[in-house]
Structures are given as structure tokens and as C-alpha cells.
Coordinates of C-alpha atoms in Angstrom, one line a residue:
M1 CA 18.9 -23.7 -22.0
K2 CA 17.8 -25.7 -18.8
V3 CA 16.3 -23.4 -16.3
A4 CA 15.8 -23.8 -12.6
I5 CA 13.6 -21.2 -10.5
V6 CA 14.6 -21.0 -6.9
H7 CA 12.5 -19.8 -4.5
E8 CA 12.1 -19.4 -0.9
W9 CA 9.2 -20.7 0.4
L10 CA 5.4 -21.1 -1.0
E11 CA 3.3 -20.0 1.9
S12 CA 0.9 -17.2 0.5
Y13 CA 0.5 -15.2 -2.7
A14 CA 2.2 -12.2 -1.6
G15 CA 5.0 -9.8 -2.9
S16 CA 7.7 -12.2 -3.8
E17 CA 5.4 -14.4 -5.3
R18 CA 4.4 -12.0 -7.5
V19 CA 7.7 -11.6 -8.8
L20 CA 7.8 -15.8 -9.4
E21 CA 4.7 -15.4 -11.4
Q22 CA 6.5 -13.3 -13.7
L23 CA 9.9 -15.4 -13.6
L24 CA 7.9 -18.2 -14.6
H25 CA 6.2 -16.0 -17.4
C26 CA 9.7 -15.2 -18.5
Y27 CA 10.9 -18.8 -18.5
P28 CA 7.9 -20.9 -18.9
Q29 CA 10.3 -23.9 -19.3
A30 CA 12.0 -23.8 -15.9
D31 CA 11.8 -26.2 -13.2
L32 CA 10.2 -24.7 -10.0
Y33 CA 12.3 -25.6 -6.2
A34 CA 11.3 -24.5 -2.6
I35 CA 12.5 -25.3 0.7
V36 CA 8.8 -26.0 1.7
D37 CA 5.4 -25.4 -0.6
V38 CA 2.6 -24.9 1.7
L39 CA 0.5 -22.8 -0.8
P40 CA -3.4 -23.0 -0.5
A41 CA -4.9 -24.6 -3.1
A42 CA -7.1 -21.4 -3.7
E43 CA -3.7 -19.6 -4.5
R44 CA -1.7 -21.6 -7.0
A45 CA -3.1 -20.5 -10.2
F46 CA 0.0 -18.4 -10.8
L47 CA 2.2 -21.6 -10.7
G48 CA 0.6 -22.8 -13.7
G49 CA 0.1 -26.3 -12.4
R50 CA 3.9 -27.0 -12.6
P51 CA 5.2 -29.5 -9.4
V52 CA 7.3 -27.8 -6.8
R53 CA 10.3 -29.5 -5.8
T54 CA 11.1 -29.5 -2.4
T55 CA 13.4 -30.1 0.7
F56 CA 13.2 -32.4 3.4
I57 CA 12.1 -29.7 5.3
Q58 CA 8.6 -30.6 3.9
R59 CA 8.5 -33.9 5.4
L60 CA 9.4 -32.9 9.3
P61 CA 7.0 -32.6 11.9
F62 CA 4.5 -29.7 11.8
A63 CA 6.5 -27.9 8.9
R64 CA 3.1 -27.1 6.9
R65 CA 2.4 -24.7 9.8
R66 CA 5.8 -23.7 11.5
F67 CA 8.5 -24.5 8.9
R68 CA 9.9 -20.9 9.8
H69 CA 11.1 -22.8 13.2
Y70 CA 13.4 -24.8 11.1
L71 CA 15.3 -21.7 10.0
P72 CA 19.0 -23.4 11.4
L73 CA 18.4 -26.0 9.2
M74 CA 17.4 -24.3 5.8
P75 CA 21.4 -23.7 4.8
L76 CA 21.6 -27.3 4.8
A77 CA 18.1 -28.1 3.3
V78 CA 18.7 -25.8 0.3
E79 CA 22.4 -27.1 -0.2
Q80 CA 20.8 -30.6 -1.0
L81 CA 18.9 -29.2 -3.9
D82 CA 20.6 -31.2 -7.3
L83 CA 20.9 -28.5 -9.7
R84 CA 23.8 -29.9 -11.8
D85 CA 21.5 -30.4 -14.8
Y86 CA 20.7 -26.8 -15.1
D87 CA 22.4 -24.0 -17.5
L88 CA 21.0 -21.0 -15.2
V89 CA 19.7 -20.9 -12.0
L90 CA 17.4 -18.3 -11.0
S91 CA 17.5 -17.8 -7.3
S92 CA 14.3 -15.6 -5.9
S93 CA 15.8 -15.0 -2.3
H94 CA 15.5 -13.2 1.3
A95 CA 17.0 -15.5 3.1
V96 CA 18.3 -19.0 1.8
A97 CA 17.3 -19.6 -1.5
K98 CA 20.8 -17.7 -2.8
G99 CA 22.6 -20.6 -0.9
V100 CA 21.9 -23.6 -3.7
L101 CA 25.0 -25.2 -4.9
T102 CA 26.0 -24.3 -8.5
S103 CA 28.9 -25.3 -10.8
A104 CA 31.6 -23.4 -12.8
D105 CA 30.0 -23.8 -15.8
Q106 CA 26.6 -22.5 -14.1
L107 CA 25.2 -19.4 -14.3
H108 CA 23.5 -18.3 -10.7
V109 CA 21.2 -15.2 -11.0
C110 CA 19.6 -13.9 -7.6
Y111 CA 17.1 -11.4 -7.5
C112 CA 17.2 -10.4 -3.9
Y113 CA 14.5 -9.1 -1.9
S114 CA 17.1 -8.3 0.8
P115 CA 19.6 -9.8 2.8
M116 CA 18.6 -11.3 6.0
R117 CA 17.3 -8.8 8.0
Y118 CA 17.1 -10.4 11.1
A119 CA 20.7 -11.7 10.7
W120 CA 22.2 -8.3 9.7
D121 CA 21.6 -5.0 10.6
Q122 CA 18.2 -5.2 12.2
Q123 CA 18.8 -8.1 14.1
A124 CA 18.6 -6.0 17.8
Q125 CA 15.1 -5.0 16.2
Y126 CA 14.2 -8.6 15.8
L127 CA 15.4 -9.9 19.2
R128 CA 13.4 -7.4 21.1
A129 CA 10.5 -8.3 19.1
A130 CA 10.7 -11.5 19.9
G131 CA 11.4 -10.9 23.7
L132 CA 14.9 -12.7 23.3
E133 CA 17.2 -9.4 24.5
R134 CA 18.5 -11.0 27.7
G135 CA 19.3 -14.7 28.7
L136 CA 20.0 -18.1 27.9
K137 CA 17.6 -18.3 25.0
S138 CA 19.2 -14.9 23.8
W139 CA 22.6 -16.0 23.9
A140 CA 21.2 -19.1 21.8
A141 CA 20.1 -17.0 19.2
R142 CA 22.8 -14.7 18.9
W143 CA 25.0 -17.5 18.5
M144 CA 22.6 -19.4 15.9
L145 CA 22.6 -15.9 13.9
H146 CA 26.0 -15.5 14.0
R147 CA 26.6 -18.5 12.3
L148 CA 23.7 -17.9 10.0
R149 CA 25.8 -15.0 8.8
Q150 CA 28.8 -16.6 8.3
W151 CA 27.0 -19.2 6.2
D152 CA 25.3 -16.2 4.4
L153 CA 28.6 -14.6 3.2
R154 CA 29.9 -17.8 1.8
A155 CA 26.0 -18.2 0.0
A156 CA 26.7 -14.7 -1.4
A157 CA 30.0 -15.5 -2.9
G158 CA 28.5 -18.4 -4.9
V159 CA 26.2 -15.9 -6.6
D160 CA 27.3 -14.7 -10.4
R161 CA 25.3 -11.6 -10.3
F162 CA 22.9 -9.9 -8.0
V163 CA 19.7 -8.2 -8.9
A164 CA 18.1 -5.7 -6.2
V165 CA 14.5 -4.7 -5.8
S166 CA 15.7 -1.1 -5.1
R167 CA 18.6 0.6 -4.8
H168 CA 18.0 0.9 -1.3
I169 CA 18.3 -3.0 -1.2
A170 CA 21.4 -2.4 -3.5
R171 CA 23.2 -0.4 -1.1
R172 CA 22.4 -2.9 1.7
I173 CA 24.1 -6.0 -0.6
R174 CA 26.6 -3.5 -1.4
K175 CA 27.2 -3.3 2.6
T176 CA 26.6 -6.8 3.4
Y177 CA 28.3 -8.6 0.6
R178 CA 30.7 -6.1 -1.1
R179 CA 28.6 -7.1 -4.2
E180 CA 27.1 -4.2 -6.8
A181 CA 23.6 -5.2 -8.1
E182 CA 21.5 -4.4 -10.5
V183 CA 18.3 -2.5 -9.7
I184 CA 14.9 -3.4 -11.3
Y185 CA 12.1 -2.7 -9.5
P186 CA 9.4 -5.7 -9.2
P187 CA 6.4 -5.8 -10.6
V188 CA 3.3 -4.1 -10.0
D189 CA 0.1 -5.1 -11.5
V190 CA -1.1 -1.1 -12.2
Q191 CA -3.6 -2.2 -14.2
A192 CA -5.6 -3.9 -11.6
F193 CA -6.0 -0.6 -9.6
P194 CA -7.3 1.9 -12.1
L195 CA -7.1 5.5 -11.2
R196 CA -9.8 6.8 -9.0
E197 CA -12.3 9.6 -10.4
T198 CA -12.5 11.9 -7.3
A199 CA -10.1 14.8 -6.7
S200 CA -8.0 14.8 -4.0
S201 CA -7.9 18.8 -2.9
L202 CA -8.9 19.4 0.7
S203 CA -11.8 21.3 -0.4
S204 CA -13.2 18.8 -2.6
L205 CA -13.6 16.0 0.1
R206 CA -16.9 14.9 0.3
E207 CA -18.8 16.3 3.6
D208 CA -20.9 12.9 4.7
G209 CA -17.9 11.7 7.0
E210 CA -16.6 9.2 4.1
A211 CA -13.4 11.1 4.0
F212 CA -10.3 8.8 5.6
Y213 CA -6.8 8.3 5.3
L214 CA -5.9 4.7 4.8
A215 CA -3.1 2.7 6.1
V216 CA -2.4 -1.0 4.8
A217 CA 0.2 -3.4 6.1
R218 CA 0.6 -6.8 7.8
L219 CA 0.7 -5.8 11.3
V220 CA 4.3 -6.6 12.5
P221 CA 7.0 -4.5 14.4
Y222 CA 8.7 -2.7 11.4
K223 CA 5.9 -2.0 9.8
R224 CA 5.4 0.7 12.3
V225 CA 1.7 1.1 12.0
D226 CA 1.5 1.8 16.0
V227 CA 2.6 5.2 15.0
V228 CA 0.1 6.0 12.6
V229 CA -2.4 4.7 15.2
E230 CA -1.0 7.3 17.4
A231 CA -0.6 10.1 15.5
F232 CA -4.5 9.7 14.1
A233 CA -5.4 9.2 17.8
A234 CA -3.7 12.3 18.8
T235 CA -6.0 13.8 15.6
P236 CA -9.5 13.0 16.3
Q237 CA -10.2 15.5 13.0
R238 CA -9.2 13.3 10.8
R239 CA -10.5 9.5 10.2
L240 CA -8.3 6.5 9.9
V241 CA -8.9 3.2 8.2
V242 CA -6.2 0.1 8.6
I243 CA -6.3 -3.1 6.7
G244 CA -4.4 -5.6 8.1
D245 CA -3.5 -8.5 10.4
G246 CA -0.6 -9.5 12.4
P247 CA 0.9 -10.6 15.7
E248 CA 0.9 -7.0 16.6
A249 CA -3.0 -6.8 16.1
R250 CA -3.5 -6.5 20.0
R251 CA -1.0 -4.3 20.6
V252 CA -1.6 -2.0 17.9
R253 CA -5.3 -1.9 18.7
A254 CA -4.7 -0.6 22.0
R255 CA -3.9 2.3 21.2
S256 CA -6.8 2.9 18.7
A257 CA -9.2 5.9 19.3
P258 CA -12.9 6.1 18.2
N259 CA -11.6 7.9 15.0
I260 CA -10.0 4.7 13.9
T261 CA -11.3 1.6 12.1
F262 CA -9.4 -1.9 11.9
L263 CA -10.6 -4.2 8.8
A264 CA -8.3 -6.6 9.6
H265 CA -6.9 -8.6 6.1
Q266 CA -9.5 -7.9 3.4
P267 CA -9.9 -9.3 -0.6
V268 CA -7.8 -7.2 -3.5
A269 CA -11.5 -5.8 -4.6
V270 CA -12.0 -4.5 -0.9
L271 CA -8.4 -2.8 -1.0
R272 CA -8.8 -1.6 -4.4
D273 CA -12.2 0.4 -3.4
H274 CA -10.3 2.0 -0.1
L275 CA -6.8 3.1 -2.0
Q276 CA -9.4 4.7 -4.4
R277 CA -11.5 6.6 -2.2
A278 CA -8.9 7.3 0.3
R279 CA -7.5 11.0 1.3
A280 CA -4.0 9.5 0.8
L281 CA -2.1 6.4 2.3
V282 CA -0.1 6.7 4.8
F283 CA 2.9 4.5 5.8
A284 CA 5.5 4.9 9.0
G285 CA 7.5 1.7 7.9
E286 CA 11.1 1.2 6.1
E287 CA 10.5 -0.9 3.3
D288 CA 12.4 -2.8 0.7
F289 CA 10.2 -1.6 -1.8
G290 CA 6.7 -1.2 -1.4
I291 CA 4.1 -2.6 -3.7
T292 CA 1.1 -1.1 -2.0
L293 CA 2.7 2.4 -2.2
V294 CA 2.7 2.0 -5.9
E295 CA -0.9 0.3 -6.1
A296 CA -2.2 3.6 -4.1
Q297 CA -0.7 6.0 -6.6
A298 CA -1.8 3.7 -9.8
C299 CA -5.2 4.6 -7.9
G300 CA -4.2 8.3 -8.0
T301 CA -3.9 8.5 -4.6
P302 CA -1.2 10.5 -2.9
V303 CA 1.2 8.9 -0.2
I304 CA 2.7 10.3 3.0
A305 CA 5.5 8.2 4.2
Y306 CA 8.5 7.6 6.3
G307 CA 11.2 9.3 4.2
R308 CA 13.5 6.2 4.1
G309 CA 14.0 2.9 2.5
G310 CA 12.2 2.0 -0.9
A311 CA 9.4 4.8 -0.6
R312 CA 11.8 7.1 -1.5
E313 CA 11.9 5.8 -4.6
I314 CA 8.6 5.6 -5.2
V315 CA 7.0 8.8 -4.1
R316 CA 7.7 11.9 -5.5
G317 CA 8.3 14.2 -3.0
P318 CA 6.5 18.3 -2.7
E319 CA 10.3 19.5 -4.4
T320 CA 9.7 17.9 -7.6
P321 CA 7.8 19.4 -10.6
A322 CA 4.8 16.8 -10.5
P323 CA 4.6 15.7 -6.4
T324 CA 2.7 12.5 -5.6
G325 CA 3.0 12.9 -2.0
R326 CA 5.0 13.8 1.0
F327 CA 7.9 12.7 3.4
F328 CA 8.6 12.5 7.2
A329 CA 12.1 12.4 8.9
E330 CA 10.7 10.6 12.0
Q331 CA 9.3 7.3 13.1
T332 CA 7.1 9.4 15.9
A333 CA 3.7 10.5 15.8
A334 CA 4.9 14.0 16.2
A335 CA 6.3 13.9 12.7
L336 CA 3.7 12.3 11.1
C337 CA 1.0 14.9 12.2
A338 CA 3.5 17.4 11.2
A339 CA 3.7 15.6 7.2
L340 CA -0.2 15.6 7.5
D341 CA -0.6 19.2 8.7
A342 CA 1.7 20.2 5.6
F343 CA 0.0 17.6 3.4
E344 CA -3.4 19.4 4.2
A345 CA -2.3 22.7 3.8
G346 CA -0.3 22.3 0.5
P347 CA -1.2 22.5 -2.9
P348 CA -3.4 19.5 -4.1
I349 CA -1.7 16.4 -6.0
L350 CA -3.1 15.6 -9.0
P351 CA -4.3 12.0 -9.4
Q352 CA -3.0 12.2 -12.8
A353 CA 0.4 12.8 -11.8
C354 CA 0.5 9.7 -9.2
R355 CA -1.0 7.6 -11.9
A356 CA 1.9 8.6 -14.2
N357 CA 4.3 7.9 -11.7
A358 CA 3.0 4.4 -10.7
E359 CA 3.1 3.4 -14.6
R360 CA 6.9 3.2 -14.2
F361 CA 6.5 0.0 -12.1
G362 CA 4.2 -2.1 -14.6
I363 CA 4.7 -5.8 -15.3
E364 CA 5.5 -5.8 -19.2
T365 CA 8.5 -3.0 -17.9
F366 CA 10.0 -5.6 -15.1
R367 CA 9.5 -8.3 -18.0
C368 CA 11.4 -6.7 -20.4
E369 CA 14.2 -5.4 -18.1
I370 CA 14.9 -8.8 -16.2
T371 CA 15.2 -10.7 -19.7
A372 CA 17.4 -8.4 -21.1
F373 CA 19.7 -8.4 -18.2
I374 CA 19.7 -12.3 -17.9
D375 CA 20.3 -12.1 -21.4
R376 CA 23.4 -10.1 -21.2
A377 CA 24.8 -11.8 -18.3
W378 CA 24.3 -14.9 -20.3
Q379 CA 26.3 -13.6 -22.9
D380 CA 29.3 -12.5 -20.8
F381 CA 29.1 -15.7 -18.9
R382 CA 29.5 -17.7 -22.1
T383 CA 32.1 -15.6 -23.7
G384 CA 33.9 -16.3 -20.4
L385 CA 33.8 -20.0 -20.7
A386 CA 35.0 -19.7 -24.4

């Protein structure tokens, strides 16, 4: 079976690239395609030396740093990939990768991280963040997104089987494309985040000022790190450490207080150390899944999260037999503060419960589930061709 894997773009070793790494492990014979490849040399090891076949956007001016500016051209670019010699096409998609053209004799399976947020239900949020709510540029952007939605529906119709990263995304796929999707959670290297040694009850916290809560996120609008910072600025008796950087950094830091420390982006070793020592991980965004939440749980660390999106599928709330965290219902500082109060006043959350919960999302589980699903899809597909 000849296999092609089409990834959106290669820029850094992040969440979708971890999925790509495992797909390449499951299908080592696969050829790899991407819109552009600007991955630094230091982060290319997971590709195993494979060549990456790219589109014409790779050769356009300033594409290495500003390839996202060519979004209007990406549907055309991905449609130019010649995949006619492959039996199985796997697209790893949160934007346009699923738009590759395949024939009736080819099986196309899309591992979908999300329908395009900026083109569908989060359009208003992205336009506001970009300062495009009014004016001629706003109307130009809205028209472009309107056309992109039309193309995206056509692209989704060309997919034979959808796989969603969470039940949350499966619902969004059903709403957007009117298609059903199998749910296979993305792989998390839980072995790289071992169980911490410290207990998690409030009474056992060290008294030397080391106790802290942790926020880990790219500083972009939808992550809502501003809500976390505002909540801790209002409760100076609590310490907060923020790991992450991004375009919202200046605005978020402007809300800071003496009890809040910003560390910008950090290596995995530093992230792991903080996850193991934190009182809890605090997250106020609505995630498609939430790999960092799983990594925190693997370290035995509770999670206090906004109660929508992937967090609901990762964290076990206080109503469960073995809770691993708490939720808050609104993306406001007041709601988060109330959740923090309840967390500190409630019974201790056991690190062992958090660890056992995280192990549901391990790499081997993903490999078994994705290959079993594709094997079934392939058999059904071949039966239909017979």
C-alpha cells in the first residue's frame, strides 16, 4: 500500500507535529507533503531524514517568515499536489491539508485538529484580535473568509473518513461539515513527564515561598492567559508562574502584579520541573484537546480549567470517584478565583489519581487506535471497490 501524509505546514515541533511523528512511525513507508517547510534544523529529528515535498508557496517572497500571509493561496496550493500514485492519503489538518485532490480509487482519512477556527465559529474573535472589526480591510477579510468557507465545505466533502482529536472537535465537525468523526485522542509522551514526589494537599505545601500555581500557554487571545493573570493579581497571597510567549505578551504583562512571574518560552526540562512542583496548572482557554493539561496530570499535578472544550475530556472533576482537578464556568477572574478557593478548601487531589488519568492518552494507545481505525477503513473501502 502506497501512503502519502499531507501535513499543514512545518514550522516548529508542536502539538500537531507530535501527531505527525506517530503517523510516520506507524507508516514508515509514507511520503510526506506540506504547504511549506520552515522547520529549524534542531527540530527535524522526528522526521527521520525524510524529504518534505512542498507547494509553490515555499518559493514565494518572504514565505519562510510570513507564509501565513499567503492563506488565500493555500487552497490552490494544496490542490496542486499530485497524489494520484497513492492508495492511502492521510491528511493532518486544521486548515487546508484536507483539501488535497483524490480519486474514487483512493482512501482519504483526515486527522482533524479542528475546522478552521478563524473561518467558522471564531471569526468574530479573530477579526477583533486583528483589529479588523470595521472598515474596508474588515470587509476584504470577511469576503476572503466567506470564500474560504465555501472552499472548505468542498474540501471536507472529499474526505472519506474523519478522525477528531476530541469529542469537542467531533461535535464541531458535525456542526460545520455535517459529517461524523471517530474520536482518537492525540499522543502524549506521558513517560517524559514522571510523577512528582510532593503531595498535593494544601497543608503539605512548603513554607519557604516555593508554592506556586502555573499557567502554560502561548500568549494569544483565545488562550485567555489575561484572565489567569487578572485573577492572581486580585489575590496577592497566591503565587503564579506563567510560561509562554506570543503576540499578547505585552498586553498580558501589563496586568501583572508582584506575585506573578513571567518566564517566556522554556525548554522541556524547565517546563517539566515546573509542572512537577506546581500546586496546580491553571488554564482559562477553550482548547480543542490540551496536551499540556495531560502532561500536568502525568506529573501528578491537578488542573483547574475552564469547563469547556477538551479540558472536559481530560480532567476528572470533583464529582468523580477519583478527581484530578476542578472547572470554572465562565472565562472571568471572579469565576477562576472562586474555583481556586474551592480547590484549596476541598479534599486533597491525589497525585496517583492524576497520573493514572494521564496514562489514558499515551503514545502506544494512539498508535494502536489509529492503525486499527485505518485498517478497518481500508478493508471497508476495498470491499466497496470490489
